[in-house]
Coordinates of C-alpha atoms in Angstrom, one line a residue:
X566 CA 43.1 15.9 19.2
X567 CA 42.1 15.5 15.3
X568 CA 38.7 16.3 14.0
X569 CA 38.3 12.6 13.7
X570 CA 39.0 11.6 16.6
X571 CA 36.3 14.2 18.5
X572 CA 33.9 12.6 16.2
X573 CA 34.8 9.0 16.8
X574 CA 34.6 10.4 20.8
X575 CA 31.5 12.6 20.1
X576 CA 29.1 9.5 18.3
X577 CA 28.9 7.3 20.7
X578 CA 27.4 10.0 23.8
X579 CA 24.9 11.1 20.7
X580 CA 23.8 7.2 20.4
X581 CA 24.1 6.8 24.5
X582 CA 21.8 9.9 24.7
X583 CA 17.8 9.5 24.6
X584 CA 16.7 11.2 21.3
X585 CA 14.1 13.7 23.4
X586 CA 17.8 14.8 25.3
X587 CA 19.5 15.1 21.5
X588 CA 16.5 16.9 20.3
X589 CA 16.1 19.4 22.9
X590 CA 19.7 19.8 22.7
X591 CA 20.0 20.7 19.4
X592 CA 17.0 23.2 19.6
X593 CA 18.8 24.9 22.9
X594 CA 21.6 25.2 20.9
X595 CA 20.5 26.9 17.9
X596 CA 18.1 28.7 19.6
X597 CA 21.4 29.6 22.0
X598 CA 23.8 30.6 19.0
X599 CA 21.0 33.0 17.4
X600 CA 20.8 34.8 20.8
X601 CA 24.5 35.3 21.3
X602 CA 25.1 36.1 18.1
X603 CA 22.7 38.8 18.4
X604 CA 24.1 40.0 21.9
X605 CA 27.1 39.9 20.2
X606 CA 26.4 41.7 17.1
X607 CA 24.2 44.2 19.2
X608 CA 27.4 44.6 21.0
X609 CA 29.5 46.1 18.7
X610 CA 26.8 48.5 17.0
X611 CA 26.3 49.6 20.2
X612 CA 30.4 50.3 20.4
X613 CA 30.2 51.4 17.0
X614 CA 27.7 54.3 17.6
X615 CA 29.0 55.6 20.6
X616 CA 32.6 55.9 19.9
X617 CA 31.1 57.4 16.3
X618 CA 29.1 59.8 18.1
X619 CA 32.5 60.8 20.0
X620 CA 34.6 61.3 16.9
X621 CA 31.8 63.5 15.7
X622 CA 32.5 65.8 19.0
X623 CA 35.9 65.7 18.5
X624 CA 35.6 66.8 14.6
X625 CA 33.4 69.7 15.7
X626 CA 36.0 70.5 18.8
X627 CA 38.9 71.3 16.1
X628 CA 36.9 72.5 13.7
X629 CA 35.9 75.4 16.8
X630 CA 39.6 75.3 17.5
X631 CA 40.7 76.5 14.3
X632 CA 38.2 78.7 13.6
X633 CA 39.5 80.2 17.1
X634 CA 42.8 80.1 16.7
X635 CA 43.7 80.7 12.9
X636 CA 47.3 81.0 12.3
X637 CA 48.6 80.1 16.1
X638 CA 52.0 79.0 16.6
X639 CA 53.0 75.6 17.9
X640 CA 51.8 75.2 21.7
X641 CA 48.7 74.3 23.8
X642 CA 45.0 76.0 22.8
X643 CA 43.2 75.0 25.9
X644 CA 44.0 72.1 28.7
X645 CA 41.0 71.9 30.3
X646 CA 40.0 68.5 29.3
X647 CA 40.7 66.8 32.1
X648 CA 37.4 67.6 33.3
X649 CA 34.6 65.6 32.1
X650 CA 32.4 69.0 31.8
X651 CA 35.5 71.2 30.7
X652 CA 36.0 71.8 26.4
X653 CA 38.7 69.7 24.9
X654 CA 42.3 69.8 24.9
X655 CA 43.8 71.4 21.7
X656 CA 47.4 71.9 20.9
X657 CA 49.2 72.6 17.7
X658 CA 51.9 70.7 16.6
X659 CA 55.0 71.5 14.3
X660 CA 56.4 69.3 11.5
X661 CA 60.3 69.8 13.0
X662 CA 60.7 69.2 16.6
X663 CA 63.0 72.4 16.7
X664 CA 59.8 74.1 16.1
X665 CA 58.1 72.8 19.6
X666 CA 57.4 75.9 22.5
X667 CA 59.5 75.7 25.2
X668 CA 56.7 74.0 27.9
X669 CA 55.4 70.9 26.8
X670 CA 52.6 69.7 25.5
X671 CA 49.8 68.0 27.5
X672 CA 48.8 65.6 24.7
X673 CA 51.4 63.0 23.7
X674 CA 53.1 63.5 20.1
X675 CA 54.9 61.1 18.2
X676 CA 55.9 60.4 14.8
X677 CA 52.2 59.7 13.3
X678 CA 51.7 63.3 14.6
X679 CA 54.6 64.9 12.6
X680 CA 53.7 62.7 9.6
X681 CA 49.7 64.6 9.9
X682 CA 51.7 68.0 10.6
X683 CA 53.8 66.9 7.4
X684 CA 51.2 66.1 5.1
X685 CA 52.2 63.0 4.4
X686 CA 49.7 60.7 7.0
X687 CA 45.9 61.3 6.8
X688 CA 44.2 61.9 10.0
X689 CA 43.4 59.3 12.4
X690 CA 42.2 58.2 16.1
X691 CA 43.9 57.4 19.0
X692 CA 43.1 56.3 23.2
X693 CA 45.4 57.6 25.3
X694 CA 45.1 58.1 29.4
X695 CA 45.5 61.8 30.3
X696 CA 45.0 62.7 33.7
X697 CA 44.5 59.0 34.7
X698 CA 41.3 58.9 32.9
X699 CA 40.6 56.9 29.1
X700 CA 40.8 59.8 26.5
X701 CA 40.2 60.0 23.2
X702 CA 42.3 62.2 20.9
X703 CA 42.4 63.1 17.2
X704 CA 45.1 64.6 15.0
X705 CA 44.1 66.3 12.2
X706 CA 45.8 68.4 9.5
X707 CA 46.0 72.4 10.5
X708 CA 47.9 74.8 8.7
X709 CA 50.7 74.4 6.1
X710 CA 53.4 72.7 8.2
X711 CA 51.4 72.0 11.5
X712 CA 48.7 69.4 13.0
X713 CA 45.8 69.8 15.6
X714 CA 45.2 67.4 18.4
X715 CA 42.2 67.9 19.9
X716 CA 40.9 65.7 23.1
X717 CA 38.3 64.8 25.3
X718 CA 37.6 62.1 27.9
X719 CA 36.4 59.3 26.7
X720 CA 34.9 57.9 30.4
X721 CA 31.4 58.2 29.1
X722 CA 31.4 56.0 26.3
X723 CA 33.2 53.7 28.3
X724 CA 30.7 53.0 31.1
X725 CA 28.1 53.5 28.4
X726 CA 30.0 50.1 26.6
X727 CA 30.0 49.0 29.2
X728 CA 26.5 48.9 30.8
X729 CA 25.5 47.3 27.0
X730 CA 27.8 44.6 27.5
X731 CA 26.5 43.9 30.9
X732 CA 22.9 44.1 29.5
X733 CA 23.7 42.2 26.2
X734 CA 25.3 39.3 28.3
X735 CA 21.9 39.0 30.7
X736 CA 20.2 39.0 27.6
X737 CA 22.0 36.0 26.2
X738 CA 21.9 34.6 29.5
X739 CA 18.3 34.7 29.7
X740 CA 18.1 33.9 25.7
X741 CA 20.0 30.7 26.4
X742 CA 17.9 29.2 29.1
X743 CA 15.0 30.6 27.5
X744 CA 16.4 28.8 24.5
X745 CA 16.4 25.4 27.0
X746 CA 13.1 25.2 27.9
X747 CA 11.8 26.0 24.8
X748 CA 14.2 22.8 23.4
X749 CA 12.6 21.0 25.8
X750 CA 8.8 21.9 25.3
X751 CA 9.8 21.3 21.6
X752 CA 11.4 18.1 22.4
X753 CA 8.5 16.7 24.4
X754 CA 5.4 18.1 22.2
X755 CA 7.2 17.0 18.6
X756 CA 8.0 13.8 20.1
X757 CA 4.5 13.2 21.9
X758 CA 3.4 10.9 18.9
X759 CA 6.6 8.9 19.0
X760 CA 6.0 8.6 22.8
X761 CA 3.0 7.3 22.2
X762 CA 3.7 4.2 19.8
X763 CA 6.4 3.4 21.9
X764 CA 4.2 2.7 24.9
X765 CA 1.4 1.5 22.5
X766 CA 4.0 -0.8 21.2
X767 CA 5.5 -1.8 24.6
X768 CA 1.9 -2.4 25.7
X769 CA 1.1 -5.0 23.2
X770 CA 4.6 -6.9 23.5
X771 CA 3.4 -7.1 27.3
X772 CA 0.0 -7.8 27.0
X773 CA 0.1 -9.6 23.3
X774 CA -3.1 -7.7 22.4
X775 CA -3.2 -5.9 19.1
X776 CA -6.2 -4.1 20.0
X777 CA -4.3 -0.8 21.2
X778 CA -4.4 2.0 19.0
X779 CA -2.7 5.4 19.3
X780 CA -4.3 8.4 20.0
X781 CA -4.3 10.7 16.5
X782 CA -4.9 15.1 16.9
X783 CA -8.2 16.3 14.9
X784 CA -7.8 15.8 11.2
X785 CA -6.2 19.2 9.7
X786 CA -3.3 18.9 12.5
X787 CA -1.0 15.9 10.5
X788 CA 2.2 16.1 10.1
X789 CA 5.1 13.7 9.3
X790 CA 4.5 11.7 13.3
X791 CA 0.8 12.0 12.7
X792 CA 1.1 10.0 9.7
X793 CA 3.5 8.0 11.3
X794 CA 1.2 7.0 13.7
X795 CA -1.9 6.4 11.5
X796 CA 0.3 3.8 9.9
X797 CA 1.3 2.2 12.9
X798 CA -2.6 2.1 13.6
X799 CA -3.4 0.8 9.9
X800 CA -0.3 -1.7 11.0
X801 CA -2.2 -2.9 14.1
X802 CA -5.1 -3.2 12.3
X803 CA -3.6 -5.8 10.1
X804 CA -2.0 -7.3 12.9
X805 CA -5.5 -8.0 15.1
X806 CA -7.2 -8.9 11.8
X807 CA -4.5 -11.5 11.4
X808 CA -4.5 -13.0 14.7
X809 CA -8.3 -12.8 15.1
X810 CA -8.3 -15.0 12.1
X811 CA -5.9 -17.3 13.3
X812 CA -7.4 -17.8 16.6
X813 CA -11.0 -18.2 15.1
X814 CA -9.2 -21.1 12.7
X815 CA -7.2 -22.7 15.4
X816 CA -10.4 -22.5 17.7
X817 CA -12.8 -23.8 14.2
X818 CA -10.5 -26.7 13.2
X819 CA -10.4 -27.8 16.8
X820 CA -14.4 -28.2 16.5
X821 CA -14.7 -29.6 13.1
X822 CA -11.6 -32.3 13.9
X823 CA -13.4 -33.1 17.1
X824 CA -16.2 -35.4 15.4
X825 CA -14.1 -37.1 12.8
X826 CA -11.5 -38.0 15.2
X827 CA -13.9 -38.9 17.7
X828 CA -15.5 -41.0 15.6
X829 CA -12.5 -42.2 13.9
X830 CA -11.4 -43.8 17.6
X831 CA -14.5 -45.5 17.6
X832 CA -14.4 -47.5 14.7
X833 CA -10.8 -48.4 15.5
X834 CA -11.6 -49.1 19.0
X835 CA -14.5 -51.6 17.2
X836 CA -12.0 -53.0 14.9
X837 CA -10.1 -53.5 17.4
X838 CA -12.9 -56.3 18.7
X839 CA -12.9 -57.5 15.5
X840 CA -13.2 -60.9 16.9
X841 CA -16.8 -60.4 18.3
X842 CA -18.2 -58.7 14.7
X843 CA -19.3 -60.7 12.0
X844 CA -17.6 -60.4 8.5
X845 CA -20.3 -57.6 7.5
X846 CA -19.9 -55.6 10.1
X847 CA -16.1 -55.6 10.2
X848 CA -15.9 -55.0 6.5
X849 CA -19.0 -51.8 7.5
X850 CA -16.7 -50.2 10.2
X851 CA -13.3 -50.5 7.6
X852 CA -15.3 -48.8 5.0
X853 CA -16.4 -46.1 7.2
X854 CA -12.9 -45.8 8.9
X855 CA -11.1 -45.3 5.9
X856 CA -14.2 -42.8 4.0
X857 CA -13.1 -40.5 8.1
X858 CA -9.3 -41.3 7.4
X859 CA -9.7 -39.5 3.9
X860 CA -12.1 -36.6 5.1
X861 CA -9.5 -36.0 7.8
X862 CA -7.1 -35.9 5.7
X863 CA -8.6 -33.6 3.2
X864 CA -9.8 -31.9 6.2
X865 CA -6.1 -31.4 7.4
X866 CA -4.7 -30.4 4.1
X867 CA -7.3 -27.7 3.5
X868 CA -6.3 -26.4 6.5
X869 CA -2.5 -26.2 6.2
X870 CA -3.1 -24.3 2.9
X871 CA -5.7 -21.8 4.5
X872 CA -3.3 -21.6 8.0
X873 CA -0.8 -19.9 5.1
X874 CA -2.9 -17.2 4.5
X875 CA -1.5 -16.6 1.0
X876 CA -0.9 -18.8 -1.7
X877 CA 2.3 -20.2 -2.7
X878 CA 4.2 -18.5 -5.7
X879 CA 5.3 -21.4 -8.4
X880 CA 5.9 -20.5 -11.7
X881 CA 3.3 -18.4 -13.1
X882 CA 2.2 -19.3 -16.8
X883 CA -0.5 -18.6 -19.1
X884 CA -3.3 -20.7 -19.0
X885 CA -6.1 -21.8 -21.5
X886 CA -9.1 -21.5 -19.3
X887 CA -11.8 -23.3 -22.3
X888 CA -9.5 -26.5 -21.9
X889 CA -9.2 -26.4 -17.9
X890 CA -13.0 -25.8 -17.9
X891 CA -13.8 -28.6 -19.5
X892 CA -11.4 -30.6 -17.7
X893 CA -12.9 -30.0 -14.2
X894 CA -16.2 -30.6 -15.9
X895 CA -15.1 -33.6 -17.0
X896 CA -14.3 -34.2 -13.0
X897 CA -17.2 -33.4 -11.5
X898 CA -19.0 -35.6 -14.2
X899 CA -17.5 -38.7 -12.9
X900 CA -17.4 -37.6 -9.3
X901 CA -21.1 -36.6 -9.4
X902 CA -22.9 -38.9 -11.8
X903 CA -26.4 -38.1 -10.9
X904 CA -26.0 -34.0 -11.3
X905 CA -25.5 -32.9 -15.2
X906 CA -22.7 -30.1 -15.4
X907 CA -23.7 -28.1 -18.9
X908 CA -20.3 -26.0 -20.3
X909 CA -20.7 -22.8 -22.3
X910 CA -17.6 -21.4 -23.6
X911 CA -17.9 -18.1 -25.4
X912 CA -13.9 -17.5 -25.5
X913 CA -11.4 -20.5 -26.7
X914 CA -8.5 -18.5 -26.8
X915 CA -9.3 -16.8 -23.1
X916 CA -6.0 -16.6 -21.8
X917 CA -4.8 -15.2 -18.0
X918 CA -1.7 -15.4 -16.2
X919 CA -1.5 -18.1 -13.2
X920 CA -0.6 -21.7 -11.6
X921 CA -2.7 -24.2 -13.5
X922 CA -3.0 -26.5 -10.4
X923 CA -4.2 -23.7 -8.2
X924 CA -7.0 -22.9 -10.6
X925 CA -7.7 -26.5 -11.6
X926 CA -8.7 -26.6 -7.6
X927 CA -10.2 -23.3 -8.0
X928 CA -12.9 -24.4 -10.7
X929 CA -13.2 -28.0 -8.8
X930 CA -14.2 -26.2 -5.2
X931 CA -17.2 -24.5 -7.0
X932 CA -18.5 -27.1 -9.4
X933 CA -18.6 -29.4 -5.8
X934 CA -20.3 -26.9 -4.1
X935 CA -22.6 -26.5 -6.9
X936 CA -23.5 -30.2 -7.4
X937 CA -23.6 -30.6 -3.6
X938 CA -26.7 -28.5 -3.3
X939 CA -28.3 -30.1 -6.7
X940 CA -31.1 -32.1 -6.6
X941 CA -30.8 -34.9 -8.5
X942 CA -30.9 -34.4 -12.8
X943 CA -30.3 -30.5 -11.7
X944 CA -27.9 -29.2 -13.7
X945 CA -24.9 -27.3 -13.0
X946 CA -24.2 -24.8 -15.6
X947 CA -20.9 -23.2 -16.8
X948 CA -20.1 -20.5 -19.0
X949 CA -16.9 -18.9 -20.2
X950 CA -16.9 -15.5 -21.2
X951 CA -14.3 -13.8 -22.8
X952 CA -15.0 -10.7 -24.9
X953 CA -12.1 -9.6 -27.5
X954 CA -10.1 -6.4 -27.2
X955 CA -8.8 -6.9 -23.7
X956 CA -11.7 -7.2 -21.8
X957 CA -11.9 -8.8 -18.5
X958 CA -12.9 -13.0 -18.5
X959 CA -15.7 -14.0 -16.7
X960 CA -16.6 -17.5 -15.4
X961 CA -19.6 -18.3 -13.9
X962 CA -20.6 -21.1 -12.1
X963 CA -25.2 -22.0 -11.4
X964 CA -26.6 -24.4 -9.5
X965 CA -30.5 -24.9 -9.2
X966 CA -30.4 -26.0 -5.7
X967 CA -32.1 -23.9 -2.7
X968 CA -29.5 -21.1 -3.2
X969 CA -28.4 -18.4 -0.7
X970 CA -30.4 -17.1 2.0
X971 CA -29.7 -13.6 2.0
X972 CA -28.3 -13.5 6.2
X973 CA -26.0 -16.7 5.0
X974 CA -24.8 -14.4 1.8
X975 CA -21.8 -12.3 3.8
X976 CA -20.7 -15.5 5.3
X977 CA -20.7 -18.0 1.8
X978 CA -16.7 -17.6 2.0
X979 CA -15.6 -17.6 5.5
X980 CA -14.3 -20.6 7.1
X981 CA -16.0 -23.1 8.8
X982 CA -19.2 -21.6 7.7
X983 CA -22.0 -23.4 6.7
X984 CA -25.7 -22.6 6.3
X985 CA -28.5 -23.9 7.8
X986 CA -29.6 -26.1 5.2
X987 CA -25.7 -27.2 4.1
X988 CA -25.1 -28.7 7.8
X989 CA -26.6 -32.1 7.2
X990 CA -24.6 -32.3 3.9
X991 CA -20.6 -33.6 3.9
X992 CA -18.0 -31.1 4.1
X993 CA -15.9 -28.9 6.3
X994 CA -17.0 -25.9 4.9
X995 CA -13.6 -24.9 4.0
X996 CA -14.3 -25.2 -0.2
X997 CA -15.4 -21.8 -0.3
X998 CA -12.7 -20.6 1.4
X999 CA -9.8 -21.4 -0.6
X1000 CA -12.0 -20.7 -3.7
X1001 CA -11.4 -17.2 -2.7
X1002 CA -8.1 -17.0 -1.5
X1003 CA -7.0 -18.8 -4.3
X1004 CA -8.6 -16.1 -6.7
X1005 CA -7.5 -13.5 -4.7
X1006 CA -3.9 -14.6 -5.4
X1007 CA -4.9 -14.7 -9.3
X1008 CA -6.1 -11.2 -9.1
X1009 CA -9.7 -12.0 -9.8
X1010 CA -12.7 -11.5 -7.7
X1011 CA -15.1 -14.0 -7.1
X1012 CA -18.6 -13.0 -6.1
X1013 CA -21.6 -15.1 -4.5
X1014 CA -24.9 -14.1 -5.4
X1015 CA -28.7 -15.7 -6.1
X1016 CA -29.3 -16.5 -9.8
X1017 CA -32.4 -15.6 -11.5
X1018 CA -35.3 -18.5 -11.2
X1019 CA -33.9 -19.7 -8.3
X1020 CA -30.1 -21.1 -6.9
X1021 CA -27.0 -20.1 -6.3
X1022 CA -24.4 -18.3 -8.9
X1023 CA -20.7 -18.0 -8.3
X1024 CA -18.8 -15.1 -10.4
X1025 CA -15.5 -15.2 -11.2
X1026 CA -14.1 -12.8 -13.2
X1027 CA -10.4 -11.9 -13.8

């Protein structure tokens, strides 16, 4: 089969297998091919040094042997070697066969031997079986015309290779399931986070409550599923923040629609017995039904934009904000006759990025609010800053009303909210609101705070 094809075979087990199983497989086997390569490595030094150490006794049995024997003819030195305690075999070997002694030789000769004896071959190694036991024999060079062999039995380094290979393989035996378990602890500690946010995550699809968090180590112990996990946590965060606030809306517009609708029934139910009303009263309860029809309605569009949580994205533009103030001004003028609104505009060419619409309703939510709480001949004042060289535009928007009592001042631009002294005023408490989220969508920040003397004073600055 084609390397292709094993991986075409091999992919689908990896995805069928759980990634703890693929992770503590991979560890086991690295962890597994370090050991054996080690045992295996260990292996042949071992080999190595022993058969080196027995060429060294072999070197140092000729060199005795010629030291010995100098000058000795073709034939056997000493044939003894058969015995693991006895000296080693040595025999002298002739370059011409027609040279060889008339018994033979106990070691075997060939044509490599000759070739030493000769001159022309350097000298080498070579296992043989003499006796029925492993030997090791060298042939070296001798005299002019003639070769040593030397040999000795070579049953000790076997056993001794042996016995290493036997230890080296429990060793890698051992090393390899040591290697699994420690590919499992790995497996199951590394992946402890992830285990985690999966059952923190499987918890909430059951349950659909955002409120679980995952458990995070001490701070200096992060690491990449630490942060992972933090996220998640910033993630469900944003998630219970979200559905807290739409539950608290849904549960807010079902309270402030109760009343209008409520009373909206009522005057159609009277309208309905129109017959039995005189002509005042039936033209008292149309005026009155159609004033609930359009603060329902407002009422329900302010709502769909807030239920949005984020503001729609038309064309962005730059605006002229001295020509919009004034504008809004001009508004509020007409839809509040009996409140003054003063303008101040200390920028004409203040320009900023944004939907001309969005801020027109901006601008119109705070100069309502403003003239709302007014007395009567109370001016509303509005003032335009915009400084040269780049710096940020502010607007602000004073009333001289009662202002903001300093527990109400957190809660000025949540929804719904209305203070104590704004509840017998008209309104659905949702102006405020959308003030801000439509800033927020212009990059500015607008600010609630008590103005000197006395009232309330909205910042907006961009």
């Amino acid at each position: 089969m084609s390397a292709a094809g094993r991986r075409r075979l091999g992919a689908p087990w990896r995805r069928r297998r759980p990634l703890r199983t693929r992770l503590a497989l991979a560890a086991t086997a690295a962890v597994a091919l370090v050991a054996v390569g080690v045992c295996t490595a260990a292996f042949f030094v071992v080999r190595g040094a022993l058969y080196e150490q027995l060429n060294l006794s072999l070197t140092q049995s000729a060199r005795l042997a010629a030291q010995r024997n100098p000058g000795s003819g073709p034939g056997t030195l000493a044939g003894e070697c058969r015995f693991l305690a006895a000296p080693a075999c040595a025999e002298v070997v002739p370059t011409d066969p027609a040279n060889d002694p008339a018994t033979p030789y106990l070691l075997p000769v060939d044509a490599a031997s000759r070739a030493v004896a000769a001159g022309k071959r350097a000298p080498f190694y070579t296992d043989i079986v003499h006796a029925g036991h492993p030997t090791r024999m060298l042939t070296t060079d001798y005299a002019r015309g003639r070769a040593l062999q030397v040999a000795l039995r070579a049953d000790t380094v076997e056993k001794g290779i042996e016995e290493a290979a036997r230890w080296l393989a429990l060793i890698g035996a051992t090393g390899v399931l040591v290697a699994a378990g420690l590919g499992y602890w790995v497996s199951r500690t590394g992946l402890a986070p992830v285990t985690r946010l999966t059952a923190t995550a499987e918890r909430i699809a059951a349950t659909r409550d955002p409120r679980h968090r995952i458990e995070l180590p001490p701070p200096g112990r992060e690491d990449e599923i630490t942060r992972l996990a933090g996220s998640f946590n910033t993630m469900l965060g944003e998630l219970e923040q979200s559905v807290t606030a739409q539950r608290r809306l849904v549960a807010d517009a079902s309270h402030e629609l109760r009343t209008p609708l409520t009373a909206l029934r009522t005057n159609a139910e009277l309208l309905a017995r129109g017959e039995r009303l005189t002509a005042e009263q039936r033209e008292r309860a149309s005026l009155a039904l159609g004033r609930q029809l359009r603060e329902v309605t407002g009422l329900v569009n302010d709502l769909i934009e807030l239920a949005r949580d984020e503001e729609p994205q038309p064309l962005v533009e730059q605006v002229r904000l001295a020509p919009l103030v004034e504008h809004c001004a001009q508004a509020a003028r007409a839809h509040w006759p009996s409140v003054p609104v003063h303008v101040r505009v200390g920028g004409d060419e203040a320009v900023v990025p944004g939907v001309p619409a969005r801020l027109t309703r901006l601008l119109s939510n705070l100069l309502d609010n403003a003239a709302k709480f007014s007395p009567p001949g109370a001016p509303v004042e509005v003032e335009l800053v915009a400084p040269g060289g780049g710096a940020r535009v502010e607007l602000t928007v004073r009333d001289h009303g009662p202002g903001i009592a300093a527990e109400d001042l957190p809660y000025v631009f949540d929804r719904f909210y209305r203070a104590g002294t704004a509840r017998a005023l008209p309104g659905s408490g949702l102006g405020l609101a959308m003030a801000r989220q439509i800033a927020r969508a212009h990059s500015a920040e607008l600010v609630a705070q008590p103005a000197p003397g006395g009232g309330a004073l909205f910042r907006l600055t961009f």
